[in-house]
Amino acid sequence: MSAIGISKEDIKTIMNNEQTVASNPVASPKAAAKKAARPAVAKRPSALALKMRAFFQWLLPPIFGLLLMGAVWTLISHQSPNLPGPVSTWHSAVELFSDPFYTNSPNDQGIGWNILASLERVGLGFGLAALIGIPLGFIIGRFQFMSRMAAPIIGILRPVSPLAWLPIGLLVFKAANPAAIWVIFISAIWPMIINTAVGVSKVPQDYMNVAKVLNLSEWKIVTKILFPFVLPYMMTGVRLSIGVAWLVIVAAEMLTGGVGIGFWVWDEWNNLNVEHIIIAIFVVGIVGLLLELALTSLARRFSYE
Amino acid sequence: MEKIVQEKYVQLENVNMTFFTKKGTFEALKNVNFSIREGEFISIIGHSGCGKSTVLNLIAGLLQPTDGNLFCAGREIAGPGPERAVVFQNHSLLPWLTCSENVYLAVERVFGATDTKDQLKKRTQAAIELVGLAHAADKRPNEISGGMKQRVGIARALAMEPKVLLLDEPFGALDALTRAHLQDELMTIMAKSGCTAVMVTHDVDEAVLLSDRIVMMTNGPAATIGDILDVELARPRKRLELAEDGHYNHLRSEVLKFLYERHAKKAA
Ligand SMILES: Nc1ncnc2c1ncn2[C@@H]1O[C@H](COP(=O)(O)OP(=O)(O)O)[C@@H](O)[C@H]1O
Ligand SMILES: [Mg+2]
């Protein structure tokens, strides 16, 4: 009961405050005019100062976020002695990244090599998925029959967890590396098929009427109308796909072994090097973020608006 | 030798149009009969939703009638074709192409087989100049005003050198001044090109000013032709002079009477 009373009072004070704030300039327009007439240049912040302020306002929240994450991490690491804190992880990272491209043995290579190996697998699997998924999406979106035909296949296969495809890959390819690429392929293909198809099915009837009146060939329809319209949808699919691919590669590599960031995490777990595991988490996150940013800027470049 | 003008250049015979939708069937048009002389400018006027666009889309070949026949230049209309160019209500320009690219797409389709690339470009340029948009040829549709977009739509249609120009409320979305300006330009262009035109409109003044005949439609469902009004006003027509003209005002009131007395639309 009392809480309600207090909040009502609060509202009243706030309202009064607002009124006073609002009435200030109205009450004395002449005074304001006088002030403006006087050389009050020094009082007004310069354009540069305003820009600086906007920049810091833009920068501060993410920095606070990162600091908060660091604080929580430190707190937890103090409670649990097995978990290294930010400082010891940092030292370990500096050491690790001072020589990222060494090769001692096939199973003991620098972090740089591991990241590159994972990126290569993702690139191959994702590239193949784009090569097949995007044209498939166009066909499915363009022809009702194809869309009905594809619906049950996509409906059944899409919800399958990516790693469930690994045994099939190992069975068919009889090698770990192509099996990992296969897993990336099969998990990255769905967003591209679906988003492309949705884009094609959303092409406004007006544009298709233009195509009909002009009697455009199927090739012209695809290149001049469908493709430019669908591009933003397609890029959304591509972005989702690369996100999924990068999520899946770590898990797939843990199972297949070899060189790669996923296997590296597993190896460091076997060595009980927890600092390196935490570093790997950051590396995976940052690389994923960079991939996402790169594709977002690419998408913006291609958008016609 | 004078060209023989075909009296029934475009012909609609007992045209019925029924739409089959999820909610059931809807009889939009019933027994629509009329024909258009070669070189004539026809307006179709009627209350919103009566089926004006449906008639236009039937002539364009974008729709097929459930019953009846449509002919153009003596041949049955089997589908859309570049000899019946359409100016769409919402301009329907492709936003990722510049104005001239939008026009070029149409020119290339119609004349690509017979003309050289240079000739195609010249045709495009000529069409853009015809509607007074040379300065905006390389702009994208979202960089120009609504009136300019509609002009590009007209240029695109005219560049195809169609036999019949179909316009679906071409100036409906424009402000009154721009509309008047474009109406005057359209009159000049049509006088020059001499092609047959069918324009859908709900603007009484526009219909009387531009048309040789006004086709007035009854309200749907099962809409049909209520009356056809001959507009015997000498050309070229000047809107200021016509405003004082007794015959013009008589025609105007005929259309108004049709719309608001004989076939008044009940409030929804
Ligand atoms: N594709 C369609 N499917 C179902 N009904 C339609 C379709 N097109 C038009 N109609 C109906 O036919 C009638 C006439 O439509 P339309 O020709 O667009 O009217 P107008 O152009 O005169 O405003 C309307 O009642 C509309 O709802
Ligand atoms: Mg309409």
Tab-separated table of N, CA, C and O in Angstrom, chain B residues 207-249:
chain	number	residue	atom	x	y	z
B	207	ALA	N	-11.456	12.607	-67.111
B	207	ALA	CA	-12.112	11.802	-68.142
B	207	ALA	C	-12.616	12.695	-69.272
B	207	ALA	O	-12.376	12.420	-70.446
B	208	VAL	N	-13.290	13.779	-68.922
B	208	VAL	CA	-13.873	14.636	-69.961
B	208	VAL	C	-12.777	15.344	-70.745
B	208	VAL	O	-12.850	15.463	-71.968
B	209	LEU	N	-11.763	15.793	-70.054
B	209	LEU	CA	-10.693	16.546	-70.712
B	209	LEU	C	-9.941	15.697	-71.742
B	209	LEU	O	-9.628	16.149	-72.833
B	210	LEU	N	-9.659	14.446	-71.398
B	210	LEU	CA	-8.754	13.651	-72.222
B	210	LEU	C	-9.450	12.795	-73.263
B	210	LEU	O	-8.862	12.460	-74.281
B	211	SER	N	-10.717	12.417	-73.022
B	211	SER	CA	-11.276	11.301	-73.795
B	211	SER	C	-12.030	11.730	-75.040
B	211	SER	O	-12.551	12.834	-75.137
B	212	ASP	N	-12.119	10.785	-75.978
B	212	ASP	CA	-13.067	10.885	-77.077
B	212	ASP	C	-14.409	10.287	-76.667
B	212	ASP	O	-15.454	10.720	-77.116
B	213	ARG	N	-14.330	9.233	-75.837
B	213	ARG	CA	-15.541	8.646	-75.284
B	213	ARG	C	-15.280	8.222	-73.851
B	213	ARG	O	-14.155	7.856	-73.495
B	214	ILE	N	-16.333	8.277	-73.043
B	214	ILE	CA	-16.212	7.865	-71.651
B	214	ILE	C	-17.111	6.664	-71.415
B	214	ILE	O	-18.320	6.726	-71.633
B	215	VAL	N	-16.489	5.562	-71.018
B	215	VAL	CA	-17.247	4.346	-70.696
B	215	VAL	C	-17.552	4.386	-69.205
B	215	VAL	O	-16.631	4.412	-68.385
B	216	MET	N	-18.854	4.412	-68.876
B	216	MET	CA	-19.226	4.530	-67.468
B	216	MET	C	-19.730	3.191	-66.967
B	216	MET	O	-20.638	2.603	-67.561
B	217	MET	N	-19.148	2.734	-65.876
B	217	MET	CA	-19.477	1.392	-65.394
B	217	MET	C	-20.426	1.443	-64.207
B	217	MET	O	-20.336	2.335	-63.361
B	218	THR	N	-21.313	0.446	-64.148
B	218	THR	CA	-22.219	0.335	-62.998
B	218	THR	C	-21.442	-0.269	-61.835
B	218	THR	O	-20.318	-0.732	-61.993
B	219	ASN	N	-22.067	-0.264	-60.664
B	219	ASN	CA	-21.379	-0.798	-59.495
B	219	ASN	C	-21.403	-2.324	-59.500
B	219	ASN	O	-22.318	-2.944	-60.005
B	220	GLY	N	-20.368	-2.902	-58.926
B	220	GLY	CA	-20.312	-4.349	-58.808
B	220	GLY	C	-21.145	-4.822	-57.640
B	220	GLY	O	-21.665	-3.991	-56.900
B	221	PRO	N	-21.279	-6.112	-57.393
B	221	PRO	CA	-20.774	-7.178	-58.255
B	221	PRO	C	-21.566	-7.279	-59.557
B	221	PRO	O	-22.613	-6.666	-59.692
B	222	ALA	N	-21.032	-8.060	-60.470
B	222	ALA	CA	-21.611	-8.206	-61.808
B	222	ALA	C	-21.750	-6.848	-62.480
B	222	ALA	O	-22.783	-6.504	-63.037
B	223	ALA	N	-20.683	-6.073	-62.421
B	223	ALA	CA	-20.688	-4.751	-63.037
B	223	ALA	C	-20.692	-4.882	-64.549
B	223	ALA	O	-20.209	-5.868	-65.100
B	224	THR	N	-21.233	-3.863	-65.191
B	224	THR	CA	-21.227	-3.854	-66.651
B	224	THR	C	-21.177	-2.411	-67.130
B	224	THR	O	-21.058	-1.481	-66.321
B	225	ILE	N	-21.267	-2.209	-68.462
B	225	ILE	CA	-21.243	-0.846	-68.981
B	225	ILE	C	-22.612	-0.216	-68.753
B	225	ILE	O	-23.617	-0.751	-69.206
B	226	GLY	N	-22.647	0.893	-68.040
B	226	GLY	CA	-23.925	1.562	-67.813
B	226	GLY	C	-24.286	2.458	-68.975
B	226	GLY	O	-25.416	2.482	-69.434
B	227	ASP	N	-23.283	3.190	-69.458
B	227	ASP	CA	-23.535	4.140	-70.534
B	227	ASP	C	-22.193	4.525	-71.153
B	227	ASP	O	-21.148	4.412	-70.509
B	228	ILE	N	-22.266	4.961	-72.403
B	228	ILE	CA	-21.052	5.465	-73.033
B	228	ILE	C	-21.328	6.877	-73.512
B	228	ILE	O	-22.331	7.127	-74.193
B	229	LEU	N	-20.471	7.811	-73.127
B	229	LEU	CA	-20.700	9.222	-73.422
B	229	LEU	C	-19.707	9.684	-74.489
B	229	LEU	O	-18.491	9.485	-74.351
B	230	ASP	N	-20.234	10.276	-75.573
B	230	ASP	CA	-19.364	10.845	-76.594
B	230	ASP	C	-18.906	12.220	-76.154
B	230	ASP	O	-19.731	13.050	-75.757
B	231	VAL	N	-17.628	12.464	-76.249
B	231	VAL	CA	-17.099	13.777	-75.867
B	231	VAL	C	-16.720	14.523	-77.137
B	231	VAL	O	-15.619	14.371	-77.653
B	232	GLU	N	-17.664	15.300	-77.664
B	232	GLU	CA	-17.384	15.976	-78.933
B	232	GLU	C	-16.822	17.357	-78.662
B	232	GLU	O	-17.511	18.364	-78.837
B	233	LEU	N	-15.601	17.378	-78.179
B	233	LEU	CA	-14.916	18.660	-77.960
B	233	LEU	C	-13.726	18.704	-78.905
B	233	LEU	O	-12.990	17.718	-79.022
B	234	ALA	N	-13.558	19.851	-79.555
B	234	ALA	CA	-12.486	19.970	-80.537
B	234	ALA	C	-11.129	19.860	-79.853
B	234	ALA	O	-10.969	20.219	-78.682
B	235	ARG	N	-10.163	19.299	-80.577
B	235	ARG	CA	-8.796	19.239	-80.085
B	235	ARG	C	-7.958	20.212	-80.905
B	235	ARG	O	-8.271	20.453	-82.057
B	236	PRO	N	-6.888	20.738	-80.418
B	236	PRO	CA	-6.384	20.554	-79.054
B	236	PRO	C	-7.275	21.235	-78.013
B	236	PRO	O	-7.845	22.292	-78.281
B	237	ARG	N	-7.344	20.611	-76.864
B	237	ARG	CA	-8.187	21.147	-75.799
B	237	ARG	C	-7.342	21.913	-74.796
B	237	ARG	O	-6.240	21.503	-74.460
B	238	LYS	N	-7.904	23.010	-74.325
B	238	LYS	CA	-7.206	23.831	-73.314
B	238	LYS	C	-8.060	23.854	-72.057
B	238	LYS	O	-9.237	24.246	-72.109
B	239	ARG	N	-7.471	23.472	-70.953
B	239	ARG	CA	-8.294	23.317	-69.758
B	239	ARG	C	-8.926	24.624	-69.292
B	239	ARG	O	-10.036	24.629	-68.790
B	240	LEU	N	-8.223	25.757	-69.501
B	240	LEU	CA	-8.776	27.032	-69.045
B	240	LEU	C	-9.989	27.447	-69.869
B	240	LEU	O	-11.006	27.882	-69.353
B	241	GLU	N	-9.848	27.263	-71.199
B	241	GLU	CA	-10.977	27.613	-72.075
B	241	GLU	C	-12.166	26.717	-71.800
B	241	GLU	O	-13.321	27.163	-71.777
B	242	LEU	N	-11.880	25.433	-71.563
B	242	LEU	CA	-12.963	24.476	-71.356
B	242	LEU	C	-13.741	24.766	-70.072
B	242	LEU	O	-14.938	24.506	-69.991
B	243	ALA	N	-13.049	25.324	-69.103
B	243	ALA	CA	-13.718	25.599	-67.821
B	243	ALA	C	-14.934	26.497	-68.018
B	243	ALA	O	-15.901	26.426	-67.267
B	244	GLU	N	-14.894	27.352	-69.063
B	244	GLU	CA	-16.011	28.269	-69.325
B	244	GLU	C	-16.973	27.726	-70.373
B	244	GLU	O	-18.000	28.318	-70.650
B	245	ASP	N	-16.564	26.597	-70.968
B	245	ASP	CA	-17.298	26.054	-72.107
B	245	ASP	C	-18.580	25.358	-71.637
B	245	ASP	O	-18.558	24.491	-70.765
B	246	GLY	N	-19.717	25.750	-72.229
B	246	GLY	CA	-21.009	25.194	-71.830
B	246	GLY	C	-21.114	23.706	-72.089
B	246	GLY	O	-21.570	22.944	-71.237
B	247	HIS	N	-20.616	23.267	-73.261
B	247	HIS	CA	-20.733	21.861	-73.604
B	247	HIS	C	-19.884	20.995	-72.675
B	247	HIS	O	-20.290	19.914	-72.240
B	248	TYR	N	-18.705	21.527	-72.382
B	248	TYR	CA	-17.823	20.811	-71.454
B	248	TYR	C	-18.525	20.593	-70.125
B	248	TYR	O	-18.558	19.494	-69.580
B	249	ASN	N	-19.130	21.667	-69.622
B	249	ASN	CA	-19.785	21.556	-68.316
B	249	ASN	C	-21.010	20.648	-68.362
B	249	ASN	O	-21.317	19.963	-67.399
